[in-house]
Tab-separated table of C-alpha atoms and ligand atoms in Angstrom:
chain	number	residue	atom	x	y	z
A	19	UNK	CA	91.953	100.654	-3.546
A	20	UNK	CA	91.872	103.586	-1.065
A	21	UNK	CA	94.764	103.664	1.678
A	22	UNK	CA	94.345	101.253	4.571
A	23	UNK	CA	96.502	102.380	7.507
A	24	UNK	CA	97.454	99.930	10.459
A	25	UNK	CA	97.812	101.996	13.553
A	26	UNK	CA	99.554	100.121	16.853
A	27	UNK	CA	98.899	102.513	20.260
A	28	UNK	CA	101.523	102.425	22.762
A	29	UNK	CA	102.944	98.904	22.200
A	30	UNK	CA	105.239	97.599	24.361
A	31	UNK	CA	107.216	95.037	22.546
A	32	UNK	CA	109.553	95.973	19.660
A	33	UNK	CA	109.427	92.540	18.666
A	34	UNK	CA	105.538	92.621	17.648
A	35	UNK	CA	106.082	96.173	15.780
A	36	UNK	CA	108.492	94.232	13.649
A	37	UNK	CA	106.012	90.844	13.356
A	38	UNK	CA	103.026	93.511	12.467
A	39	UNK	CA	105.161	94.981	9.684
A	40	UNK	CA	105.716	91.912	8.250
A	41	UNK	CA	102.317	90.626	8.402
A	42	UNK	CA	101.103	93.632	6.613
A	43	UNK	CA	103.641	93.468	3.752
A	44	UNK	CA	102.417	89.828	3.022
A	45	UNK	CA	99.169	91.047	2.421
A	46	UNK	CA	100.098	93.955	0.484
A	47	UNK	CA	99.641	96.869	3.158
A	48	UNK	CA	102.608	99.601	4.280
A	49	UNK	CA	101.024	102.371	6.042
A	50	UNK	CA	102.163	102.109	9.880
A	51	UNK	CA	101.640	104.273	12.249
A	52	UNK	CA	102.836	103.614	15.921
A	53	UNK	CA	101.382	106.218	18.781
A	54	UNK	CA	104.231	106.832	21.609
A	55	UNK	CA	105.872	103.056	21.197
A	56	UNK	CA	107.416	102.102	24.248
A	57	UNK	CA	110.548	101.305	22.778
A	58	UNK	CA	111.269	101.912	18.605
A	59	UNK	CA	113.531	101.710	16.986
A	60	UNK	CA	115.083	98.675	18.298
A	61	UNK	CA	117.020	95.360	16.921
A	62	UNK	CA	114.071	93.156	18.045
A	63	UNK	CA	111.784	94.968	15.729
A	64	UNK	CA	114.117	94.514	12.736
A	65	UNK	CA	114.552	90.856	13.575
A	66	UNK	CA	110.829	90.078	13.455
A	67	UNK	CA	110.164	92.174	10.311
A	68	UNK	CA	112.768	90.160	8.182
A	69	UNK	CA	111.819	91.295	4.666
A	70	UNK	CA	109.339	94.000	5.510
A	71	UNK	CA	111.999	96.371	6.784
A	72	UNK	CA	110.737	98.971	4.237
A	73	UNK	CA	107.255	99.028	6.079
A	74	UNK	CA	108.972	99.167	9.580
A	75	UNK	CA	111.575	102.111	8.562
A	76	UNK	CA	108.364	103.971	6.609
A	77	UNK	CA	106.812	103.590	10.021
A	78	UNK	CA	105.382	107.275	11.462
A	79	UNK	CA	105.448	108.104	15.153
A	80	UNK	CA	102.587	109.773	16.608
A	81	UNK	CA	102.021	111.336	19.993
A	82	UNK	CA	98.518	110.487	20.275
A	83	UNK	CA	95.900	108.285	18.336
A	84	UNK	CA	94.046	111.838	17.320
A	85	UNK	CA	97.082	112.652	15.305
A	86	UNK	CA	97.425	109.358	13.954
A	87	UNK	CA	93.923	109.210	12.226
A	88	UNK	CA	92.965	112.989	11.938
A	89	UNK	CA	93.013	112.531	8.150
A	90	UNK	CA	90.871	109.139	8.045
A	91	UNK	CA	87.146	108.892	6.696
A	92	UNK	CA	87.013	106.062	9.388
A	93	UNK	CA	88.781	104.467	12.051
A	94	UNK	CA	87.992	100.775	13.325
A	95	UNK	CA	88.986	99.897	16.945
A	96	UNK	CA	90.310	96.370	17.656
A	97	UNK	CA	88.841	94.637	20.749
A	98	UNK	CA	89.916	91.262	22.595
A	99	UNK	CA	86.874	92.114	25.046
A	100	UNK	CA	84.397	94.477	22.870
A	101	UNK	CA	81.317	93.639	25.340
A	102	UNK	CA	82.753	96.108	27.834
A	103	UNK	CA	82.309	99.035	25.432
A	104	UNK	CA	79.174	98.319	23.054
A	105	UNK	CA	76.828	96.180	22.066
A	106	UNK	CA	77.372	97.067	18.227
A	107	UNK	CA	80.626	95.068	17.507
A	108	UNK	CA	81.742	93.991	13.738
A	109	UNK	CA	83.351	90.795	13.120
A	110	UNK	CA	86.998	91.145	11.308
A	111	UNK	CA	85.276	90.004	8.159
A	112	UNK	CA	82.357	92.496	8.220
A	113	UNK	CA	84.998	95.380	9.163
A	114	UNK	CA	86.715	94.530	6.111
A	115	UNK	CA	84.087	94.415	4.001
A	116	UNK	CA	82.786	98.167	5.622
A	117	UNK	CA	85.962	99.406	4.748
A	118	UNK	CA	86.246	98.616	1.453
A	119	UNK	CA	82.886	100.248	0.767
A	120	UNK	CA	84.621	103.380	2.210
A	121	UNK	CA	86.228	106.240	-0.228
A	122	UNK	CA	89.499	107.662	1.405
A	123	UNK	CA	92.024	106.640	4.019
A	124	UNK	CA	90.787	104.195	6.778
A	125	UNK	CA	92.699	103.242	9.952
A	126	UNK	CA	92.616	99.826	11.670
A	127	UNK	CA	93.447	100.563	15.531
A	128	UNK	CA	95.237	98.314	17.609
A	129	UNK	CA	96.020	98.467	21.482
A	130	UNK	CA	98.760	97.719	23.892
A	131	UNK	CA	99.743	94.020	24.617
A	132	UNK	CA	98.910	94.234	28.585
A	133	UNK	CA	95.970	96.839	28.362
A	134	UNK	CA	94.556	96.789	24.937
A	135	UNK	CA	93.200	99.982	24.111
A	136	UNK	CA	92.084	102.847	26.362
A	137	UNK	CA	88.296	104.360	27.049
A	138	UNK	CA	89.641	107.334	25.048
A	139	UNK	CA	91.253	105.645	22.394
A	140	UNK	CA	88.318	103.473	21.705
A	141	UNK	CA	85.906	106.232	21.740
A	142	UNK	CA	88.346	108.323	19.105
A	143	UNK	CA	87.158	105.520	16.650
A	144	UNK	CA	83.801	105.012	14.785
A	145	UNK	CA	83.530	101.164	14.664
A	146	UNK	CA	84.375	98.408	17.283
A	147	UNK	CA	85.844	95.143	15.799
A	148	UNK	CA	86.287	92.053	17.449
A	149	UNK	CA	88.252	88.739	15.742
A	150	UNK	CA	85.960	85.867	16.780
A	151	UNK	CA	87.914	83.476	19.337
A	152	UNK	CA	87.432	81.238	22.040
A	153	UNK	CA	85.775	83.415	24.952
A	154	UNK	CA	87.549	81.472	27.692
A	155	UNK	CA	90.901	83.136	26.112
A	156	UNK	CA	90.268	85.625	23.177
A	157	UNK	CA	93.281	87.649	23.354
A	158	UNK	CA	95.596	87.105	20.323
A	159	UNK	CA	99.165	88.366	20.325
A	160	UNK	CA	99.200	91.731	18.973
A	161	UNK	CA	100.853	91.052	15.290
A	162	UNK	CA	98.640	87.869	14.691
A	163	UNK	CA	95.608	90.246	15.352
A	164	UNK	CA	97.340	92.539	12.695
A	165	UNK	CA	97.699	89.521	10.421
A	166	UNK	CA	94.056	88.554	10.662
A	167	UNK	CA	92.548	91.863	10.013
A	168	UNK	CA	95.224	92.491	6.982
A	169	UNK	CA	94.102	89.087	5.518
A	170	UNK	CA	90.522	89.816	5.541
A	171	UNK	CA	91.322	93.310	4.056
A	172	UNK	CA	93.129	91.475	1.006
A	173	UNK	CA	90.373	88.694	0.580
A	174	UNK	CA	87.789	91.739	0.165
A	175	UNK	CA	89.916	92.545	-3.245
A	176	UNK	CA	92.300	89.979	-3.919
A	177	UNK	CA	93.472	91.487	-7.304
A	178	UNK	CA	94.950	88.244	-8.313
A	179	UNK	CA	91.909	86.108	-7.961
A	180	UNK	CA	89.934	88.804	-9.919
A	181	UNK	CA	92.332	88.846	-12.578
A	182	UNK	CA	92.770	85.017	-12.771
A	183	UNK	CA	89.086	84.823	-13.331
A	184	UNK	CA	88.507	87.840	-15.620
A	185	UNK	CA	91.128	86.085	-18.025
A	186	UNK	CA	89.890	82.528	-17.760
A	187	UNK	CA	86.252	82.066	-16.991
A	188	UNK	CA	83.901	80.556	-19.484
A	189	UNK	CA	81.337	82.933	-20.923
A	190	UNK	CA	77.797	82.231	-21.348
A	191	UNK	CA	78.842	81.898	-25.514
A	192	UNK	CA	81.354	79.349	-24.385
A	193	UNK	CA	78.863	77.258	-22.630
A	194	UNK	CA	76.483	77.317	-25.370
A	195	UNK	CA	78.937	76.462	-28.021
A	196	UNK	CA	79.721	73.367	-25.484
A	197	UNK	CA	75.838	72.584	-25.170
A	198	UNK	CA	75.295	72.895	-29.046
A	199	UNK	CA	78.478	70.361	-29.521
A	200	UNK	CA	77.606	67.835	-26.849
A	201	UNK	CA	74.212	67.653	-28.690
A	202	UNK	CA	75.404	67.391	-31.799
A	203	UNK	CA	77.933	64.740	-30.815
A	204	UNK	CA	75.263	62.814	-29.122
A	205	UNK	CA	72.987	62.812	-32.082
A	206	UNK	CA	75.785	61.911	-34.517
A	207	UNK	CA	76.669	59.019	-32.238
A	208	UNK	CA	72.984	58.039	-32.138
A	209	UNK	CA	73.385	58.230	-27.764
A	210	UNK	CA	70.452	60.704	-28.283
A	211	UNK	CA	67.623	60.956	-30.544
A	212	UNK	CA	65.899	64.300	-30.749
A	213	UNK	CA	62.559	62.978	-31.229
A	214	UNK	CA	62.451	60.746	-28.231
A	215	UNK	CA	61.578	62.932	-25.595
A	216	UNK	CA	64.687	62.479	-23.452
A	217	UNK	CA	65.602	65.144	-21.206
A	218	UNK	CA	69.486	65.110	-22.309
A	219	UNK	CA	69.422	68.862	-23.065
A	220	UNK	CA	68.261	70.037	-19.934
A	221	UNK	CA	70.450	67.379	-18.000
A	222	UNK	CA	73.338	68.581	-19.389
A	223	UNK	CA	72.668	72.112	-18.630
A	224	UNK	CA	71.876	71.366	-15.108
A	225	UNK	CA	75.241	69.369	-14.771
A	226	UNK	CA	77.388	72.258	-15.726
A	227	UNK	CA	75.105	74.994	-13.925
A	228	UNK	CA	76.578	72.971	-10.967
A	229	UNK	CA	80.336	74.083	-12.081
A	230	UNK	CA	80.115	77.677	-10.927
A	231	UNK	CA	83.907	78.861	-11.985
A	232	UNK	CA	84.231	76.671	-15.327
A	233	UNK	CA	87.292	77.876	-17.455
A	234	UNK	CA	87.278	78.344	-20.982
A	235	UNK	CA	90.287	76.211	-21.049
A	236	UNK	CA	88.147	73.223	-19.934
A	237	UNK	CA	85.582	74.107	-21.909
A	238	UNK	CA	87.946	73.769	-24.962
A	239	UNK	CA	89.398	70.409	-23.617
A	240	UNK	CA	85.822	68.761	-23.666
A	241	UNK	CA	85.377	70.308	-27.132
A	242	UNK	CA	88.790	69.108	-28.349
A	243	UNK	CA	87.895	65.678	-27.183
A	244	UNK	CA	84.392	65.474	-28.667
A	245	UNK	CA	86.159	66.835	-32.154
A	246	UNK	CA	88.601	64.208	-31.771
A	247	UNK	CA	86.073	61.076	-31.208
A	248	UNK	CA	83.697	62.656	-34.061
A	249	UNK	CA	86.583	62.918	-36.547
A	250	UNK	CA	87.459	58.960	-35.716
A	251	UNK	CA	83.823	58.015	-36.377
A	252	UNK	CA	83.529	59.889	-39.303
A	253	UNK	CA	86.494	58.059	-41.088
B	312	LIG	N1	95.183	92.042	27.146
B	312	LIG	C1	94.449	92.872	26.515
B	312	LIG	C2	94.563	92.303	24.866
B	312	LIG	C3	95.858	92.889	24.398
B	312	LIG	S1	96.216	91.946	22.716
B	312	LIG	C4	93.232	92.929	26.284
B	312	LIG	O1	92.485	91.962	27.171
B	312	LIG	O2	92.451	93.817	25.808
B	312	LIG	C5	96.521	93.614	21.958
B	312	LIG	C6	95.774	94.162	20.976
B	312	LIG	O3	95.536	93.021	19.841
B	312	LIG	C7	94.465	94.524	21.470
B	312	LIG	O4	94.237	95.574	22.033
B	312	LIG	C8	93.304	94.465	20.296
B	312	LIG	O5	93.714	95.461	19.290
B	312	LIG	C9	94.237	93.098	19.395
B	312	LIG	N2	93.500	92.253	19.674
B	312	LIG	C10	93.810	90.996	20.527
B	312	LIG	N3	93.159	90.069	20.189
B	312	LIG	C11	91.801	90.357	19.692
B	312	LIG	C12	90.676	89.817	19.128
B	312	LIG	N4	89.828	88.666	19.667
B	312	LIG	N5	89.798	90.654	18.336
B	312	LIG	C13	90.032	91.867	18.239
B	312	LIG	N6	91.456	92.556	18.558
B	312	LIG	C14	92.297	91.521	19.416
């Protein structure tokens, strides 16, 4: 995965910087940039970062947004009031998917707690992003907005979930083995007569096709059970 950067423009509360660092670290992000923070470093930032001190300490400070995103292939501007700017707005999920498809460093840019992003900052970015929220009160706390985006970025390429699936998912061969075994046991027990025209074969396939993430281990349990029943019957 290429590098994902979080840029906070003119944050006024150092506590929010610390909380943003924490939000990033929980989702595996570490590249934090601060554009002219009002007060930083600050003890409030440390308190809110808790175990994300490394992210906080690694934060680079920039004099302007242009400098913070110059080497990025794309910058995504986060706005609580996107309608004022443009009609082309991505929601956070779509933005994360777009970012994941890009090759090279990508920045997500957040505005000041009171004023949001300026016109100029917005124009420096290529995409406008909104976190869908209640139109009557759509403005999330800065660090919480960072959390939502960091979460969506993680979900586009969750390495843990994928590794888990690759190791354990039942293959077509496993499934075919299970179907053959079920059929054999059904015939052997006289539950099923292949000459009867019964739809058992198709029905069993339909049943298992509705389990989209069957694990090899689960197939093995079913086959183990069939083996045990067959062994008992043959005795
Ligand atoms: N009062 C400001 C919002 C400040 S919240 C305003 O109305 O613009 C601080 C920053 O968090 C915003 O600049 C934006 O980057 C982000 N943010 C908060 N709520 C958001 C939302 N619903 N969608 C996208 N970004 C949001």
